[in-house]
Short mmCIF file of C-alpha atoms and ligand atoms in Angstrom, two decimals:
data_model
loop_
_atom_site.label_atom_id
_atom_site.label_comp_id
_atom_site.label_asym_id
_atom_site.label_seq_id
_atom_site.Cartn_x
_atom_site.Cartn_y
_atom_site.Cartn_z
CA MET A 1 12.81 24.04 6.39
CA ILE A 2 14.20 20.86 4.86
CA GLU A 3 15.54 21.39 1.33
CA LYS A 4 15.83 18.25 -0.77
CA ARG A 5 15.69 19.21 -4.40
CA ASN A 6 17.99 16.59 -5.92
CA PHE A 7 17.24 13.21 -7.43
CA TYR A 8 19.21 9.99 -7.09
CA ILE A 9 20.25 8.88 -10.57
CA ASN A 10 23.03 6.49 -11.54
CA GLY A 11 24.43 6.37 -8.02
CA GLU A 12 24.62 10.15 -7.53
CA TRP A 13 22.46 12.95 -6.18
CA VAL A 14 21.85 15.23 -9.15
CA ALA A 15 20.04 18.54 -9.61
CA PRO A 16 16.80 18.48 -11.61
CA ILE A 17 17.18 19.35 -15.30
CA ASP A 18 14.33 21.90 -15.12
CA ALA A 19 13.93 23.28 -11.61
CA ARG A 20 10.36 23.14 -10.29
CA ASP A 21 10.02 23.62 -6.55
CA CYS A 22 7.22 21.98 -4.61
CA GLU A 23 6.45 22.58 -0.96
CA VAL A 24 5.65 19.63 1.25
CA ILE A 25 2.94 20.55 3.74
CA ASP A 26 2.90 19.18 7.29
CA PRO A 27 -0.74 18.06 7.75
CA SER A 28 -0.55 18.49 11.52
CA THR A 29 0.09 22.24 11.20
CA GLU A 30 -0.76 23.11 7.58
CA GLU A 31 2.71 24.74 7.41
CA PRO A 32 5.32 23.91 4.74
CA CYS A 33 7.95 21.59 6.19
CA ALA A 34 10.15 20.91 3.17
CA VAL A 35 10.81 21.82 -0.40
CA ILE A 36 11.50 19.24 -3.09
CA SER A 37 11.61 19.37 -6.88
CA LEU A 38 9.03 17.96 -9.19
CA GLY A 39 10.91 16.29 -12.00
CA SER A 40 10.30 16.64 -15.70
CA ALA A 41 10.18 14.14 -18.55
CA ALA A 42 13.90 14.80 -19.05
CA ASP A 43 14.69 13.77 -15.46
CA ALA A 44 12.60 10.64 -15.89
CA ASP A 45 14.45 9.88 -19.13
CA ALA A 46 17.83 10.25 -17.41
CA ALA A 47 16.78 7.80 -14.70
CA VAL A 48 15.44 5.30 -17.24
CA ALA A 49 18.68 5.52 -19.23
CA ALA A 50 20.69 4.78 -16.06
CA ALA A 51 18.45 1.83 -15.19
CA LYS A 52 18.66 0.48 -18.73
CA ALA A 53 22.44 0.69 -18.78
CA ALA A 54 22.69 -1.10 -15.42
CA LEU A 55 20.29 -3.90 -16.37
CA PRO A 56 22.61 -6.43 -18.09
CA GLY A 57 25.13 -6.32 -15.25
CA TRP A 58 22.50 -6.59 -12.54
CA MET A 59 20.68 -9.47 -14.24
CA ALA A 60 23.96 -11.30 -14.58
CA THR A 61 24.82 -10.78 -10.91
CA PRO A 62 24.24 -14.11 -9.09
CA VAL A 63 21.02 -14.02 -7.11
CA GLU A 64 22.94 -14.82 -3.91
CA GLU A 65 24.80 -11.51 -4.32
CA ARG A 66 21.59 -9.62 -4.96
CA ILE A 67 20.08 -11.15 -1.82
CA ALA A 68 23.22 -10.21 0.15
CA LEU A 69 22.80 -6.56 -0.91
CA VAL A 70 19.18 -6.59 0.24
CA GLU A 71 20.40 -8.04 3.56
CA LYS A 72 22.84 -5.14 3.85
CA LEU A 73 20.02 -2.73 2.99
CA LEU A 74 17.89 -4.22 5.77
CA GLU A 75 20.73 -3.79 8.27
CA ILE A 76 21.09 -0.09 7.39
CA TYR A 77 17.30 0.33 7.31
CA MET A 78 17.16 -0.80 10.93
CA GLU A 79 19.87 1.70 11.91
CA ARG A 80 18.08 4.61 10.22
CA GLY A 81 14.57 3.74 11.44
CA GLU A 82 14.17 6.98 13.38
CA ASP A 83 14.99 9.12 10.31
CA LEU A 84 12.47 7.19 8.27
CA ALA A 85 9.82 7.55 10.97
CA GLN A 86 10.35 11.29 11.35
CA SER A 87 10.24 11.91 7.62
CA MET A 88 7.00 9.97 7.17
CA SER A 89 5.36 11.51 10.20
CA ILE A 90 6.02 15.12 9.24
CA ALA A 91 4.90 14.76 5.62
CA MET A 92 1.93 12.40 5.76
CA GLY A 93 0.81 12.84 9.35
CA ALA A 94 1.25 9.40 10.92
CA PRO A 95 1.69 9.98 14.67
CA ILE A 96 5.35 9.48 15.45
CA ASP A 97 4.85 6.31 17.52
CA LEU A 98 2.77 4.72 14.77
CA ALA A 99 5.43 5.76 12.25
CA ARG A 100 8.20 4.20 14.38
CA THR A 101 6.34 0.95 14.94
CA GLN A 102 3.87 0.09 12.19
CA GLN A 103 5.14 2.24 9.33
CA VAL A 104 8.87 1.55 9.71
CA GLY A 105 8.16 -1.99 10.95
CA ALA A 106 6.26 -2.88 7.78
CA GLY A 107 9.35 -2.13 5.68
CA SER A 108 11.76 -4.28 7.68
CA PHE A 109 9.16 -7.07 7.80
CA HIS A 110 8.89 -7.14 4.01
CA LEU A 111 12.63 -6.99 3.37
CA LYS A 112 13.19 -9.87 5.82
CA ASN A 113 10.47 -11.94 4.19
CA PHE A 114 11.87 -11.38 0.70
CA ILE A 115 15.30 -12.52 1.85
CA ASN A 116 13.88 -15.67 3.47
CA ALA A 117 11.64 -16.49 0.51
CA ALA A 118 14.38 -15.95 -2.08
CA LYS A 119 16.83 -18.18 -0.23
CA LYS A 120 14.37 -21.06 -0.59
CA PHE A 121 13.31 -20.40 -4.18
CA GLN A 122 14.80 -22.16 -7.21
CA PHE A 123 15.35 -19.46 -9.80
CA ASP A 124 16.68 -22.00 -12.29
CA ARG A 125 15.45 -25.60 -12.29
CA PRO A 126 14.34 -28.58 -14.41
CA LEU A 127 10.68 -28.61 -15.51
CA ASP A 128 10.39 -31.79 -13.46
CA GLU A 129 12.31 -35.01 -12.87
CA LYS A 130 10.88 -36.67 -16.01
CA TYR A 131 12.16 -33.89 -18.27
CA PRO A 132 15.77 -33.06 -17.35
CA ASN A 133 16.28 -31.44 -20.77
CA ASP A 134 13.55 -28.91 -20.12
CA ARG A 135 14.70 -26.01 -18.01
CA ILE A 136 12.65 -23.32 -16.30
CA ILE A 137 14.57 -20.11 -15.79
CA TYR A 138 13.12 -17.18 -13.86
CA GLU A 139 14.57 -13.97 -15.14
CA ALA A 140 14.07 -10.27 -14.43
CA VAL A 141 11.32 -8.49 -16.34
CA GLY A 142 13.81 -5.67 -16.97
CA VAL A 143 13.61 -1.97 -16.15
CA ALA A 144 10.82 -1.38 -13.64
CA ALA A 145 9.09 1.90 -12.80
CA LEU A 146 7.85 1.87 -9.21
CA ILE A 147 5.10 4.40 -8.45
CA THR A 148 4.01 4.58 -4.83
CA PRO A 149 1.39 6.34 -2.67
CA TRP A 150 1.78 8.29 0.56
CA ASN A 151 -0.35 6.33 3.04
CA TRP A 152 2.06 3.53 4.02
CA PRO A 153 5.17 4.87 2.30
CA MET A 154 7.87 2.47 3.54
CA ASN A 155 5.53 -0.48 3.26
CA GLN A 156 4.99 0.25 -0.43
CA ILE A 157 8.55 1.19 -1.25
CA THR A 158 10.13 -1.88 0.34
CA LEU A 159 7.52 -4.18 -1.21
CA LYS A 160 8.56 -2.98 -4.63
CA VAL A 161 12.29 -2.26 -4.25
CA GLY A 162 13.07 -5.44 -2.27
CA ALA A 163 11.26 -7.69 -4.75
CA ALA A 164 12.58 -5.95 -7.88
CA ALA A 165 16.17 -6.02 -6.62
CA ILE A 166 16.13 -9.74 -5.83
CA ALA A 167 14.39 -10.52 -9.13
CA GLY A 168 17.21 -8.74 -10.99
CA CYS A 169 15.28 -5.72 -12.21
CA THR A 170 16.78 -2.27 -12.26
CA MET A 171 14.38 0.44 -11.22
CA ILE A 172 13.16 4.01 -11.05
CA LEU A 173 11.18 4.88 -7.95
CA LYS A 174 8.71 7.75 -8.16
CA PRO A 175 7.36 8.16 -4.66
CA SER A 176 4.26 10.17 -3.88
CA GLU A 177 4.85 13.90 -3.96
CA GLU A 178 2.93 13.97 -0.64
CA SER A 179 5.54 11.86 1.19
CA PRO A 180 8.83 12.22 -0.70
CA LEU A 181 11.16 12.71 2.27
CA ASP A 182 11.14 9.13 3.54
CA ALA A 183 11.82 7.89 0.01
CA MET A 184 14.89 10.14 -0.16
CA VAL A 185 16.17 8.74 3.14
CA PHE A 186 15.54 5.29 1.66
CA ALA A 187 17.66 6.22 -1.39
CA GLU A 188 20.49 7.11 1.01
CA LEU A 189 20.20 3.63 2.50
CA VAL A 190 20.38 2.00 -0.92
CA ASP A 191 23.44 4.09 -1.67
CA ALA A 192 25.08 3.13 1.64
CA ALA A 193 24.32 -0.55 1.06
CA GLY A 194 26.51 -0.41 -2.07
CA PHE A 195 24.11 -1.31 -4.86
CA PRO A 196 25.79 -0.88 -8.27
CA LYS A 197 25.19 2.45 -10.01
CA GLY A 198 21.93 2.68 -11.88
CA VAL A 199 20.23 -0.31 -10.24
CA PHE A 200 18.08 1.98 -8.09
CA ASN A 201 17.12 5.50 -9.14
CA LEU A 202 14.74 7.98 -7.58
CA VAL A 203 12.98 10.85 -9.31
CA ASN A 204 10.38 12.94 -7.50
CA GLY A 205 7.44 14.25 -9.43
CA ASP A 206 3.72 14.24 -9.86
CA GLY A 207 1.48 11.79 -11.66
CA THR A 208 0.92 13.80 -14.78
CA GLY A 209 4.62 14.61 -15.18
CA VAL A 210 7.13 11.94 -14.15
CA GLY A 211 4.40 9.31 -13.52
CA THR A 212 3.02 9.55 -17.04
CA ARG A 213 6.47 9.69 -18.62
CA LEU A 214 7.52 6.50 -16.82
CA SER A 215 4.35 4.53 -17.55
CA GLY A 216 4.58 5.35 -21.26
CA HIS A 217 8.36 5.08 -21.62
CA PRO A 218 9.50 2.66 -24.33
CA ASP A 219 12.52 1.56 -22.27
CA VAL A 220 10.48 0.72 -19.17
CA ASP A 221 9.48 -2.95 -19.22
CA MET A 222 7.17 -2.93 -16.22
CA VAL A 223 5.23 -0.50 -14.06
CA SER A 224 4.48 -1.55 -10.53
CA PHE A 225 1.92 0.87 -9.19
CA THR A 226 0.17 1.28 -5.86
CA GLY A 227 -2.41 4.00 -5.52
CA SER A 228 -5.89 4.95 -6.57
CA THR A 229 -8.01 3.03 -9.04
CA ARG A 230 -8.31 6.24 -11.05
CA ALA A 231 -4.54 6.46 -11.55
CA GLY A 232 -4.30 2.69 -12.11
CA ILE A 233 -6.63 2.99 -15.08
CA ALA A 234 -4.72 5.98 -16.50
CA ILE A 235 -1.43 4.10 -16.13
CA SER A 236 -2.81 0.96 -17.79
CA LYS A 237 -4.03 2.97 -20.77
CA ASN A 238 -0.75 4.83 -21.10
CA ALA A 239 1.29 1.63 -20.74
CA ALA A 240 -0.76 -0.20 -23.37
CA GLU A 241 1.01 1.55 -26.26
CA THR A 242 4.31 -0.12 -25.32
CA LEU A 243 2.65 -3.31 -23.97
CA LYS A 244 4.65 -3.21 -20.79
CA LYS A 245 3.76 -5.38 -17.84
CA VAL A 246 1.47 -3.48 -15.45
CA HIS A 247 1.19 -4.54 -11.83
CA LEU A 248 -1.56 -2.75 -9.92
CA GLU A 249 -2.37 -2.47 -6.20
CA LEU A 250 -5.39 -0.19 -5.95
CA GLY A 251 -8.20 0.91 -3.69
CA GLY A 252 -10.57 -1.10 -1.53
CA LYS A 253 -13.91 -1.12 0.26
CA GLY A 254 -13.49 -4.09 2.57
CA ALA A 255 -16.44 -5.76 4.25
CA ASN A 256 -16.06 -6.91 7.84
CA VAL A 257 -18.81 -9.49 8.33
CA VAL A 258 -19.70 -9.79 12.01
CA PHE A 259 -21.95 -12.77 12.70
CA ALA A 260 -24.04 -13.07 15.86
CA ASP A 261 -21.61 -15.68 17.21
CA ALA A 262 -18.54 -13.44 16.78
CA ASP A 263 -16.16 -13.16 19.71
CA GLU A 264 -16.93 -10.32 22.10
CA LYS A 265 -14.02 -8.13 20.95
CA ALA A 266 -14.91 -8.33 17.24
CA VAL A 267 -16.74 -5.00 16.95
CA LYS A 268 -14.17 -3.05 18.93
CA ARG A 269 -11.37 -4.63 16.90
CA GLY A 270 -13.12 -3.68 13.66
CA VAL A 271 -13.58 -0.05 14.69
CA LEU A 272 -9.98 0.36 15.84
CA HIS A 273 -8.73 -1.28 12.67
CA MET A 274 -10.80 1.18 10.64
CA MET A 275 -9.36 4.17 12.51
CA ASN A 276 -5.75 2.94 12.31
CA ASN A 277 -3.57 5.30 10.22
CA THR A 278 -6.59 7.66 10.21
CA GLY A 279 -8.52 5.30 7.96
CA GLN A 280 -5.95 5.75 5.18
CA SER A 281 -5.41 2.10 4.33
CA CYS A 282 -6.48 0.38 1.14
CA ASN A 283 -7.41 -2.71 3.18
CA ALA A 284 -9.44 -0.81 5.81
CA PRO A 285 -12.54 -2.73 6.97
CA SER A 286 -14.75 0.22 6.06
CA ARG A 287 -18.08 -1.60 5.76
CA MET A 288 -19.06 -3.39 8.95
CA LEU A 289 -21.83 -5.88 8.15
CA VAL A 290 -23.56 -6.90 11.38
CA GLN A 291 -26.08 -9.71 11.85
CA SER A 292 -29.45 -8.45 13.06
CA GLU A 293 -29.45 -10.34 16.41
CA ILE A 294 -26.50 -8.29 17.68
CA TYR A 295 -26.97 -5.17 15.55
CA ASP A 296 -28.14 -2.68 18.20
CA GLN A 297 -25.49 -3.75 20.64
CA ALA A 298 -22.78 -3.59 17.96
CA VAL A 299 -23.80 -0.05 16.96
CA GLU A 300 -23.60 1.03 20.59
CA ILE A 301 -20.14 -0.50 21.05
CA ALA A 302 -18.87 0.97 17.76
CA ALA A 303 -20.08 4.46 18.69
CA GLU A 304 -18.49 4.25 22.11
CA VAL A 305 -15.16 2.93 20.82
CA ALA A 306 -14.97 5.60 18.09
CA SER A 307 -15.83 8.40 20.50
CA LYS A 308 -12.89 7.36 22.68
CA VAL A 309 -10.34 7.46 19.85
CA ALA A 310 -8.08 10.40 20.67
CA VAL A 311 -7.03 12.76 17.89
CA GLY A 312 -3.74 14.64 17.97
CA SER A 313 -0.69 15.99 16.20
CA ALA A 314 1.63 13.60 14.42
CA HIS A 315 4.47 15.21 16.36
CA ASP A 316 3.10 14.12 19.73
CA GLU A 317 4.04 10.75 21.13
CA GLY A 318 1.23 8.43 22.11
CA ASN A 319 -1.46 6.23 20.73
CA HIS A 320 -3.76 8.73 19.02
CA MET A 321 -5.08 9.28 15.53
CA GLY A 322 -3.26 11.87 13.41
CA PRO A 323 -4.57 14.18 10.69
CA VAL A 324 -5.33 13.03 7.15
CA VAL A 325 -2.69 13.74 4.55
CA ASN A 326 -3.83 16.98 2.91
CA LYS A 327 -6.57 19.53 2.32
CA THR A 328 -7.92 17.74 -0.74
CA GLN A 329 -8.42 14.51 1.22
CA TRP A 330 -9.90 16.44 4.16
CA GLU A 331 -12.43 18.10 1.91
CA LYS A 332 -13.27 14.86 0.12
CA ILE A 333 -13.90 13.11 3.44
CA GLN A 334 -16.03 15.99 4.71
CA GLY A 335 -18.09 15.82 1.53
CA LEU A 336 -18.67 12.09 1.97
CA ILE A 337 -19.65 12.48 5.64
CA GLN A 338 -22.21 15.08 4.59
CA LYS A 339 -23.42 12.78 1.83
CA GLY A 340 -23.93 10.00 4.41
CA ILE A 341 -26.13 12.36 6.44
CA ASP A 342 -28.00 13.59 3.37
CA GLU A 343 -28.68 10.08 2.10
CA GLY A 344 -30.23 9.08 5.43
CA ALA A 345 -27.52 7.12 7.30
CA ARG A 346 -27.65 7.53 11.11
CA LEU A 347 -24.60 9.33 12.51
CA VAL A 348 -23.67 7.71 15.85
CA ALA A 349 -20.15 9.08 16.35
CA GLY A 350 -18.10 11.96 14.95
CA GLY A 351 -19.47 13.91 11.99
CA PRO A 352 -18.48 16.88 9.88
CA GLY A 353 -15.96 19.56 10.80
CA LEU A 354 -12.77 19.68 12.82
CA PRO A 355 -12.69 17.80 16.13
CA GLU A 356 -13.11 19.91 19.27
CA ASN A 357 -10.06 21.96 20.28
CA PHE A 358 -8.65 22.11 16.74
CA ASN A 359 -8.72 25.14 14.49
CA LYS A 360 -6.09 24.04 11.98
CA GLY A 361 -4.51 20.88 10.69
CA PHE A 362 -6.29 18.29 8.57
CA TYR A 363 -7.99 16.51 11.45
CA VAL A 364 -11.17 14.46 11.06
CA LYS A 365 -13.51 13.22 13.79
CA PRO A 366 -13.56 9.42 14.12
CA THR A 367 -16.95 8.85 12.54
CA VAL A 368 -19.43 5.98 12.57
CA PHE A 369 -22.64 5.70 10.57
CA ALA A 370 -25.30 3.10 11.38
CA ASP A 371 -28.29 2.03 9.23
CA VAL A 372 -26.21 2.32 6.08
CA THR A 373 -27.73 0.59 3.07
CA PRO A 374 -25.62 -0.97 0.32
CA ASP A 375 -26.73 1.58 -2.27
CA MET A 376 -25.54 4.63 -0.27
CA THR A 377 -22.47 6.49 -1.47
CA ILE A 378 -20.63 5.85 1.82
CA ALA A 379 -21.13 2.11 1.31
CA ARG A 380 -19.79 2.20 -2.24
CA GLU A 381 -16.97 4.78 -2.44
CA GLU A 382 -13.57 4.43 -0.87
CA ILE A 383 -13.55 7.28 1.69
CA PHE A 384 -9.90 6.86 2.78
CA GLY A 385 -10.57 8.49 6.12
CA PRO A 386 -11.74 7.47 9.62
CA VAL A 387 -15.34 6.78 8.65
CA LEU A 388 -17.06 3.46 9.32
CA SER A 389 -20.36 2.40 7.72
CA ILE A 390 -22.45 -0.19 9.58
CA ILE A 391 -24.89 -2.28 7.53
CA LYS A 392 -27.42 -4.77 8.94
CA PHE A 393 -27.92 -8.28 7.52
CA ASP A 394 -30.00 -11.32 8.44
CA THR A 395 -28.56 -14.39 6.75
CA GLU A 396 -25.17 -15.65 5.61
CA GLU A 397 -26.35 -15.49 1.97
CA GLU A 398 -27.36 -11.87 2.37
CA ALA A 399 -23.99 -11.03 3.96
CA ILE A 400 -22.16 -12.63 1.04
CA THR A 401 -24.26 -10.71 -1.49
CA ILE A 402 -23.64 -7.37 0.23
CA ALA A 403 -19.94 -8.04 0.82
CA ASN A 404 -19.37 -8.93 -2.84
CA ASP A 405 -21.53 -6.10 -4.16
CA THR A 406 -18.63 -3.71 -4.69
CA GLU A 407 -16.32 -2.91 -7.54
CA TYR A 408 -13.36 -3.52 -5.23
CA GLY A 409 -11.91 -6.83 -4.02
CA LEU A 410 -8.90 -6.31 -1.78
CA THR A 411 -9.50 -7.60 1.77
CA ASN A 412 -12.64 -8.89 3.44
CA TYR A 413 -12.93 -9.83 7.09
CA VAL A 414 -15.07 -12.45 8.83
CA GLN A 415 -15.92 -12.70 12.52
CA THR A 416 -17.57 -15.93 13.64
CA GLN A 417 -16.78 -18.71 16.06
CA ASP A 418 -18.17 -21.32 13.69
CA PRO A 419 -15.09 -22.67 11.84
CA ALA A 420 -17.13 -24.28 9.04
CA ARG A 421 -18.90 -21.01 8.32
CA ALA A 422 -15.62 -19.09 8.44
CA ASN A 423 -14.12 -21.40 5.83
CA ARG A 424 -17.24 -21.22 3.64
CA MET A 425 -17.04 -17.43 3.73
CA ALA A 426 -13.33 -17.46 2.86
CA ARG A 427 -14.11 -19.40 -0.31
CA VAL A 428 -16.93 -17.22 -1.60
CA LEU A 429 -15.76 -13.70 -0.78
CA ARG A 430 -14.39 -12.12 -3.95
CA SER A 431 -11.19 -10.54 -2.68
CA GLY A 432 -7.49 -11.21 -2.84
CA MET A 433 -7.36 -11.58 0.94
CA VAL A 434 -9.76 -12.76 3.66
CA GLU A 435 -8.79 -12.25 7.28
CA MET A 436 -10.76 -14.09 9.91
CA ASN A 437 -11.27 -13.41 13.60
CA GLY A 438 -8.51 -10.82 13.81
CA LYS A 439 -5.79 -13.22 12.72
CA PRO A 440 -3.26 -11.35 10.54
CA ARG A 441 -1.69 -12.92 7.47
CA SER A 442 1.63 -14.58 8.23
CA ALA A 443 5.08 -13.66 6.93
CA GLY A 444 5.38 -14.29 3.21
CA ALA A 445 1.63 -14.37 2.49
CA PRO A 446 0.71 -12.47 -0.69
CA PHE A 447 -0.94 -9.04 -0.61
CA GLY A 448 -3.16 -7.97 -3.50
CA GLY A 449 -6.62 -7.71 -4.90
CA MET A 450 -9.20 -8.63 -7.51
CA LYS A 451 -11.56 -6.51 -9.62
CA LYS A 452 -10.86 -2.76 -9.32
CA SER A 453 -8.46 -3.41 -6.43
CA GLY A 454 -5.85 -4.46 -8.97
CA ASN A 455 -4.09 -7.50 -10.34
CA GLY A 456 -0.71 -7.82 -8.65
CA ARG A 457 0.55 -9.75 -5.67
CA GLU A 458 3.17 -8.30 -3.36
CA ALA A 459 5.23 -9.73 -0.48
CA GLY A 460 7.15 -12.98 -0.05
CA ILE A 461 7.93 -15.13 -3.06
CA PHE A 462 4.71 -13.99 -4.78
CA GLY A 463 6.03 -10.43 -4.84
CA ILE A 464 9.39 -11.48 -6.30
CA GLU A 465 7.66 -13.63 -8.94
CA ASP A 466 5.70 -10.62 -10.17
CA PHE A 467 9.01 -8.98 -11.18
CA MET A 468 10.16 -12.02 -13.17
CA GLU A 469 9.49 -13.61 -16.53
CA ILE A 470 9.38 -17.40 -16.80
CA LYS A 471 11.59 -18.74 -19.57
CA ALA A 472 11.05 -22.32 -20.80
CA VAL A 473 14.13 -23.88 -22.42
CA SER A 474 14.15 -27.22 -24.26
CA GLY A 475 17.24 -29.16 -25.29
CA TRP A 476 19.03 -28.19 -22.10
CA THR A 477 22.15 -30.15 -21.20
CA PRO A 478 22.11 -30.92 -17.48
CA GLU A 479 25.26 -29.46 -15.87
P1 NAD B 501 -2.82 8.36 -6.26
O1 NAD B 501 -3.28 7.38 -7.25
O2 NAD B 501 -3.33 9.74 -6.34
O3 NAD B 501 -1.23 8.48 -6.29
C1 NAD B 501 -0.38 7.36 -6.14
C2 NAD B 501 0.89 7.58 -6.91
O4 NAD B 501 0.59 7.61 -8.29
C3 NAD B 501 1.58 8.91 -6.61
O5 NAD B 501 2.97 8.69 -6.65
C4 NAD B 501 1.13 9.80 -7.76
O6 NAD B 501 2.02 10.83 -8.05
C5 NAD B 501 1.06 8.80 -8.89
N1 NAD B 501 0.12 9.10 -9.96
C6 NAD B 501 -1.07 9.74 -9.88
N2 NAD B 501 -1.65 9.82 -11.10
C7 NAD B 501 -0.81 9.20 -11.96
C8 NAD B 501 -0.83 8.96 -13.36
N3 NAD B 501 -1.86 9.35 -14.12
N4 NAD B 501 0.21 8.32 -13.94
C9 NAD B 501 1.24 7.90 -13.19
N5 NAD B 501 1.34 8.11 -11.86
C10 NAD B 501 0.32 8.75 -11.25
O7 NAD B 501 -3.12 7.68 -4.85
P2 NAD B 501 -2.78 8.22 -3.41
O8 NAD B 501 -3.81 9.26 -3.09
O9 NAD B 501 -1.35 8.56 -3.29
O10 NAD B 501 -3.02 6.90 -2.53
C11 NAD B 501 -4.24 6.51 -2.08
C12 NAD B 501 -4.78 5.38 -2.92
O11 NAD B 501 -3.88 4.29 -2.94
C13 NAD B 501 -6.05 4.80 -2.33
O12 NAD B 501 -7.01 4.58 -3.33
C14 NAD B 501 -5.59 3.49 -1.73
O13 NAD B 501 -6.61 2.55 -1.58
C15 NAD B 501 -4.53 3.06 -2.66
N6 NAD B 501 -3.63 2.11 -2.03
C16 NAD B 501 -3.65 0.81 -2.43
C17 NAD B 501 -2.83 -0.13 -1.82
C18 NAD B 501 -2.83 -1.57 -2.26
O14 NAD B 501 -1.84 -2.25 -2.02
N7 NAD B 501 -3.86 -2.07 -2.89
C19 NAD B 501 -1.97 0.26 -0.82
C20 NAD B 501 -1.96 1.59 -0.43
C21 NAD B 501 -2.80 2.51 -1.06
#
């Protein structure tokens, strides 16, 4: 069993102030795979004090040097990719090949993009040519608390740490207690890259303990949070007392609007996207809206594609779907599948219970419901599992109404071969991102949502900007 009880504070691995062991459960086997400590308010305070002490020096470090340290971090990240993949796979259940490629790959992609974006950005510049005595200076927000979820651990951690470091913030990372091992490997990489003491600190803990302490701490200037809408609301309330900046990346209930003229692979692509990472993605296209002319055919294809998705252990190599993260999520997903049945949706693939040939592990059958109506629970709640809801529509207007009829607004998807319609849809869908015809967003594009999906933007220059204040100076003497 892996034992990793210490925290990384002020450049050292230190024992928790009050010991509180927590077992990490391998979702493929339901067996404990590691023991960590859950920190206390005192541990959080120690990390905040270290970050606060390191702030003036780090802010004063020229941005070129901060970028160079992130470049070094990226180099070491690439060398330790296998350790990161193994530690994610065992704790949160991503099949090892998915962990090696998509999960680890997301982290290196983001670090690279931050480096490229920062090299082009003017952190200190005149307001414009007409006003040389007005200066715009981008400066770090200050001490940042970074609270991350378990579903795409390295994606989330690099999005926050890379941006905060380049912006000049010092930080305390509190990773999810469900996937703490990868974060601890990441802390080793930061240490090896040679960041000054106190710039990066890591304290494990749960939401009510370390999470709450950090979001309410008077010496924390910003909380950057990715996770559930429930926790985002709690954090915002707690942070309000100290009026700190709160950056939120929350849940989603993305619509994937498939028009009758969509390309022939659109439905299959949508189903596989839904099942990727066992449906545990905030931007999952979980509501497939299909135009009536192709509805029956689309349902048939979706059922067939889902029924062919293999399910297996995260330890096995190959292109299969792993378990969901834990028992609580498994039970929640089972409850929602049952609710779909009870509320009258038509089950066309998967369903309740463990998949065939499994008697333990948090495995879920790849599930598809047809004839879902927008008022059903499975069309409204984020399921965060491999469950797709198919909804029929007739007209473009109706599709827009259904797609926007959600409290979330993270990513929507459009499938049509009519470019004018695609562009019209992109303008009216109320979400931070719209992806059309399977084309992914390019390097440096911002990631983030509207409504209850949050208010922040991560990745590229947008992500760095979120960790900076804009200072306007008048009476500046050009140098
Ligand atoms: P969660 O909200 O339960 O936990 C996320 C993190 O917040 C964990 O580190 C947890 O310990 C901490 N936390 C929980 N309650 C807290 C509180 N009251 N105060 C401070 N910290 C607290 O979410 P999860 O189950 O780990 O992740 C799944 C959720 O994350 C889904 O809703 C998903 O959509 C969302 N998510 C969003 C994005 C995005 O970028 N929009 C990306 C990934 C995941």
